[in-house]
Tab-separated table of C-alpha atoms in Angstrom:
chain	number	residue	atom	x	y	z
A	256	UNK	CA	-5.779	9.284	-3.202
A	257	UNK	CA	-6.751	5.988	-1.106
A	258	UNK	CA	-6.229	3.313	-3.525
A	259	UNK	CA	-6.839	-0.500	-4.210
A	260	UNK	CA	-4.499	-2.338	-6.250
A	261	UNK	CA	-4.832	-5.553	-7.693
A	262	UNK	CA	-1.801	-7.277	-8.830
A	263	UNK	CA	-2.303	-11.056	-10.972
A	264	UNK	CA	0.331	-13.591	-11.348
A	265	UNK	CA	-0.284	-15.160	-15.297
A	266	UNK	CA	-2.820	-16.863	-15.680
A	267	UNK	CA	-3.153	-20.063	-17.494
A	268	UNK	CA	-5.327	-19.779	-20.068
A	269	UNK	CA	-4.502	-15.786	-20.645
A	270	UNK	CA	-6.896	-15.546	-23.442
A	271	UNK	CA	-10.039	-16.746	-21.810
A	272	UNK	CA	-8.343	-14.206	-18.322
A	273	UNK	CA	-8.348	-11.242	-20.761
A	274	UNK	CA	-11.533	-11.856	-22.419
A	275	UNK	CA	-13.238	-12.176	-19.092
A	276	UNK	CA	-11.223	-9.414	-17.681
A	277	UNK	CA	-12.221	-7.005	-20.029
A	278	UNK	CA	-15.959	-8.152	-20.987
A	279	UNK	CA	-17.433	-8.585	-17.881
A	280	UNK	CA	-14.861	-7.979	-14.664
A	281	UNK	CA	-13.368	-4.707	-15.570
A	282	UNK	CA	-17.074	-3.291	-16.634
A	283	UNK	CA	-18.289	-4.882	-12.737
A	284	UNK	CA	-15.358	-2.486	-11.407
A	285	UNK	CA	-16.570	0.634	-13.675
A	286	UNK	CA	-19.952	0.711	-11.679
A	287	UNK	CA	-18.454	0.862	-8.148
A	288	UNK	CA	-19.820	4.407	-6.589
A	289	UNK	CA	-17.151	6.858	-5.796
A	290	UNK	CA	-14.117	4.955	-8.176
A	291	UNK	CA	-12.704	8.008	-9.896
A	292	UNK	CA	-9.901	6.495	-11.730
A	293	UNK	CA	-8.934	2.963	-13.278
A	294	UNK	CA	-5.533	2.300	-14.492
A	295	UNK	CA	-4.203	-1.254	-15.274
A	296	UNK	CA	-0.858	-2.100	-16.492
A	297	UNK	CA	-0.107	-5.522	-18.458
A	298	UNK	CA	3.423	-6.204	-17.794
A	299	UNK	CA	5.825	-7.615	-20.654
A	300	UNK	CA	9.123	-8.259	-18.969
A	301	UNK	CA	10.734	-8.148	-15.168
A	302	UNK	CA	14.167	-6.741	-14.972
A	303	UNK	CA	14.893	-8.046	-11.572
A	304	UNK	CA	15.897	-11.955	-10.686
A	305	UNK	CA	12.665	-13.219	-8.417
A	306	UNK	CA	13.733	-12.046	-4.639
A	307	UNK	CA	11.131	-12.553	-1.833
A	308	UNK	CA	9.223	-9.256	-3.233
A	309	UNK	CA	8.456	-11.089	-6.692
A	310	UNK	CA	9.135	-14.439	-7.214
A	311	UNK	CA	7.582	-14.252	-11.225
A	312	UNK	CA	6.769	-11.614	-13.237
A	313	UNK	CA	3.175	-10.191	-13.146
A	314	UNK	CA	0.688	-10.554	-15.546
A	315	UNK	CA	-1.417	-7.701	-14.814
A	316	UNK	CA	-2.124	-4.875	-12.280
A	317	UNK	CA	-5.267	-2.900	-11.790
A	318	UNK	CA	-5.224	0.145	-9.749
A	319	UNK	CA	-8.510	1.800	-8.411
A	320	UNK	CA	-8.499	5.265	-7.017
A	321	UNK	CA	-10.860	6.835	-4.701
A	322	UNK	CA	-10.655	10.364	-2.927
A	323	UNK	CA	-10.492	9.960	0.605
A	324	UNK	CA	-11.106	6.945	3.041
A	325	UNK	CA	-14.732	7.669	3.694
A	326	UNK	CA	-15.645	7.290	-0.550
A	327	UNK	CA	-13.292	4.180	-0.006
A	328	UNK	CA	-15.264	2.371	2.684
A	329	UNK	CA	-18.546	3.124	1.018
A	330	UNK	CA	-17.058	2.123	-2.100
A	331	UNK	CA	-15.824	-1.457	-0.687
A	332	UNK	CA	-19.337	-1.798	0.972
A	333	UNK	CA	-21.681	-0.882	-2.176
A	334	UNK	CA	-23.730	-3.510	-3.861
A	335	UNK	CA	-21.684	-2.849	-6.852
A	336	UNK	CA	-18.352	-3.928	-5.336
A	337	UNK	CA	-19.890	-6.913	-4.041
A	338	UNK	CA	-20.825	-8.033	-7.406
A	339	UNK	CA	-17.559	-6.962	-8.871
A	340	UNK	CA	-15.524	-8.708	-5.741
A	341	UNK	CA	-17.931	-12.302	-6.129
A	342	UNK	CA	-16.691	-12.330	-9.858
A	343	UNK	CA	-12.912	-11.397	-9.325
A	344	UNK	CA	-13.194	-14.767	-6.850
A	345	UNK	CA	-14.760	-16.507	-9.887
A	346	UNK	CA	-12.159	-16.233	-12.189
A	347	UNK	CA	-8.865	-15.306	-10.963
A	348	UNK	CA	-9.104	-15.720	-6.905
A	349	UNK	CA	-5.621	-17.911	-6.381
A	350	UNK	CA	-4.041	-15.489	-8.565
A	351	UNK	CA	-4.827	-11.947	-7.158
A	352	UNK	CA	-3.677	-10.640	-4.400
A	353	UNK	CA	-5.080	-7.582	-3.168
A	354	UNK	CA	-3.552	-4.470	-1.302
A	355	UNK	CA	-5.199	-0.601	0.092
A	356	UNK	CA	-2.846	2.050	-0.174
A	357	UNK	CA	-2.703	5.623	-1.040
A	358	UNK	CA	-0.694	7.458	-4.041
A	359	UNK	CA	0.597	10.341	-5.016
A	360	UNK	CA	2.129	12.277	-7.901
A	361	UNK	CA	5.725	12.931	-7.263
A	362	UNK	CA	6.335	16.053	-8.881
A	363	UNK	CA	8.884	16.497	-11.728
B	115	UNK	CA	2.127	4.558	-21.620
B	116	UNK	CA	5.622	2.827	-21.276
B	117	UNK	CA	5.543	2.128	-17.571
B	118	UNK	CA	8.724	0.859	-15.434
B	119	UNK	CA	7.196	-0.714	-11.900
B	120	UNK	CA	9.238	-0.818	-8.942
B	121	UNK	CA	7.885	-2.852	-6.011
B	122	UNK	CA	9.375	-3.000	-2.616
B	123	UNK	CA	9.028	-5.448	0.133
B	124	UNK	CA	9.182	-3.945	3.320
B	125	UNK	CA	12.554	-2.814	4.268
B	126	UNK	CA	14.636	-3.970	7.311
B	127	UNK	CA	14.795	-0.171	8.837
B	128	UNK	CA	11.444	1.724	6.958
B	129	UNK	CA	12.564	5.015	8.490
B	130	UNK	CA	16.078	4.964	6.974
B	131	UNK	CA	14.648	3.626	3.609
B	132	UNK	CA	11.923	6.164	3.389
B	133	UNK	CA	14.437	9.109	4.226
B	134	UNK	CA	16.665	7.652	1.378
B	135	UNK	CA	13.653	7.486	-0.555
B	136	UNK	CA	12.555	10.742	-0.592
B	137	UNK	CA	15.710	12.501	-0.143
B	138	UNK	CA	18.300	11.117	-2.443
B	139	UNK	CA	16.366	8.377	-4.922
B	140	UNK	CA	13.588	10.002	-5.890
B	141	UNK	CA	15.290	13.323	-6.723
B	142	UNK	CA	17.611	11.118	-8.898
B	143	UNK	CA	14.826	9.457	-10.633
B	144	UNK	CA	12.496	12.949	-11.189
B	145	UNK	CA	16.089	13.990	-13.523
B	146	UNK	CA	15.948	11.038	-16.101
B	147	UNK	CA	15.079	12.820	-19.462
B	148	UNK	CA	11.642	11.745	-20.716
B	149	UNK	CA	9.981	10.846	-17.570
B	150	UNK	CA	6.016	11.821	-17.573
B	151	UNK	CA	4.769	11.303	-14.754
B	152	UNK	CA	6.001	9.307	-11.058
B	153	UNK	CA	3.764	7.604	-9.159
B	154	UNK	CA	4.359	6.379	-5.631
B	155	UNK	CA	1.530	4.225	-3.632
B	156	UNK	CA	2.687	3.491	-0.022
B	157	UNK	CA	0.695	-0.048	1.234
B	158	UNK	CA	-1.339	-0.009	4.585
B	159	UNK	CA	-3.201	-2.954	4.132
B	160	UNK	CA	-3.090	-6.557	2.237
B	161	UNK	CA	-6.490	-8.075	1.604
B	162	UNK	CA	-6.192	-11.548	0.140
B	163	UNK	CA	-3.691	-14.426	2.034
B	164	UNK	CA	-0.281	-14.373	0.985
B	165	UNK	CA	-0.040	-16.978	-2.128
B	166	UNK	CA	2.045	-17.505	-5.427
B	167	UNK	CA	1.377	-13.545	-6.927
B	168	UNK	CA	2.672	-11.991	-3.130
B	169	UNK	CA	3.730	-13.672	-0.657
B	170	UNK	CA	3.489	-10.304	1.825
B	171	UNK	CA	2.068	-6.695	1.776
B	172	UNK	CA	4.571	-4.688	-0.523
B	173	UNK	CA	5.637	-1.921	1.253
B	174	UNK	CA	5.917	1.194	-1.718
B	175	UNK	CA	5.293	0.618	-5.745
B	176	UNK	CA	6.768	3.788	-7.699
B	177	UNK	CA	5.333	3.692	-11.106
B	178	UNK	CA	7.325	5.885	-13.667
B	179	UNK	CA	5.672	6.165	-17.418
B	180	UNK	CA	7.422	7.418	-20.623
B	181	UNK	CA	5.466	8.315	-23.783
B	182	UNK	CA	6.236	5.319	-25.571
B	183	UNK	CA	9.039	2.724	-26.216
B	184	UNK	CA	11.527	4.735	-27.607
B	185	UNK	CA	11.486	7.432	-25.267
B	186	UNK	CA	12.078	4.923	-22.840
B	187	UNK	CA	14.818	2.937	-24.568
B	188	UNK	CA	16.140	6.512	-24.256
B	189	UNK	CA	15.443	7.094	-20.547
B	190	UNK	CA	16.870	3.488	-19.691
B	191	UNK	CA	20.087	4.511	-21.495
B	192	UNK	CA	20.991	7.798	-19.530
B	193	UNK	CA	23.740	8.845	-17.193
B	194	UNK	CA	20.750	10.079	-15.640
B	195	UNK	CA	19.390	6.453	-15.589
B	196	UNK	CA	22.250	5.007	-14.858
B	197	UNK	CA	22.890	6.972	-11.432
B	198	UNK	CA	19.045	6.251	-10.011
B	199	UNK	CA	19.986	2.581	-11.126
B	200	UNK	CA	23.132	2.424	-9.125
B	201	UNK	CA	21.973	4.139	-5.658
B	202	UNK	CA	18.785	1.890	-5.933
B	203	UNK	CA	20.827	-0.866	-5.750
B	204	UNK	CA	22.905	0.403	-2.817
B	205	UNK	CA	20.045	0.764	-0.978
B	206	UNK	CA	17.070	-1.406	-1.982
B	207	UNK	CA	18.790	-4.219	-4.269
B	208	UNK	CA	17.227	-7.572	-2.773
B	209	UNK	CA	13.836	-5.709	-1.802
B	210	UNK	CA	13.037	-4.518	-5.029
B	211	UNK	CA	11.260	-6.399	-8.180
B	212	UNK	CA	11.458	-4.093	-11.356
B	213	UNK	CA	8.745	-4.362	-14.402
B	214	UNK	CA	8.120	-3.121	-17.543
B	215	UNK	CA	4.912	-2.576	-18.878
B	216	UNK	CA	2.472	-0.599	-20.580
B	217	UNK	CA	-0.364	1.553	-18.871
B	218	UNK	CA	-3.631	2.710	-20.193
B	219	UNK	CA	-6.537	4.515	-17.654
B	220	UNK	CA	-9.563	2.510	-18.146
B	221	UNK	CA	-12.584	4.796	-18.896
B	222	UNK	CA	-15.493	5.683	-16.861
């Protein structure tokens, strides 16, 4: 799947990031046409010293999956995204960085 | 889910690394007992200006989730474990920043 992954460094006022995270951002991201899949992961410790891939341990990560490119494209140009990407700005824009990709299962 | 994040900068010689990857890593990893699920996102594209979260497009994130804490207090403890852990360090030590974490999908 083409996906969009959001990664946050902490925040710092975490409780006022969450509450606006889940109140009003994540529900902005749920509307976005053609998003089939939402999975965010809130990290609790890094095992690895900071090297030049992570310099701190992330707060949160929030991966979006779409099918193909095409759902992707129309998906990043929607009203809905636009609205969803104006807020993410609002409240956590020094702090996100932002990265397309695509994923797969690795079968066990 | 318990989630263990590994995210890697992009390495010196991506052809080597990704034939490493795939052919001797990954098969180590899929082995560890209690180990759900393995995701791997490869990165084509970094939206937002480097700043303090990433200071450059990651190349690969491999997510691995266990069912909960203990089976992955379990999983960490392995020969299994313990073998994925050592060649990732021959080939990927200063590239790699390692998280733990837990997952949840975000309904729809």
């Amino acid at each position: 799947m083409v996906t969009l992954t959001a990664l946050f460094k902490k925040p710092e006022d975490p409780e006022a990031f969450d509450k606006h995270y889940n109140e009003t951002h994540s529900p902005l991201m749920q509307k976005v046409p053609g998003l089939r899949k939402m999975q965010v992961t809130r990290f609790s410790k890094m095992l690895t010293p900071p090297n030049a891939t992570l310099a701190d341990q992330p707060y949160l990560e929030c991966i979006m999956y779409f099918d193909d490119k095409d759902s992707f494209k129309a998906a990043m140009a929607s009203e809905e995204n636009k609205a969803a990407g104006s807020d993410l700005m609002s409240f956590a824009g020094p702090i996100v960085s932002m990265c397309i990709g695509t994923s797969e299962d690795i079968p066990l």
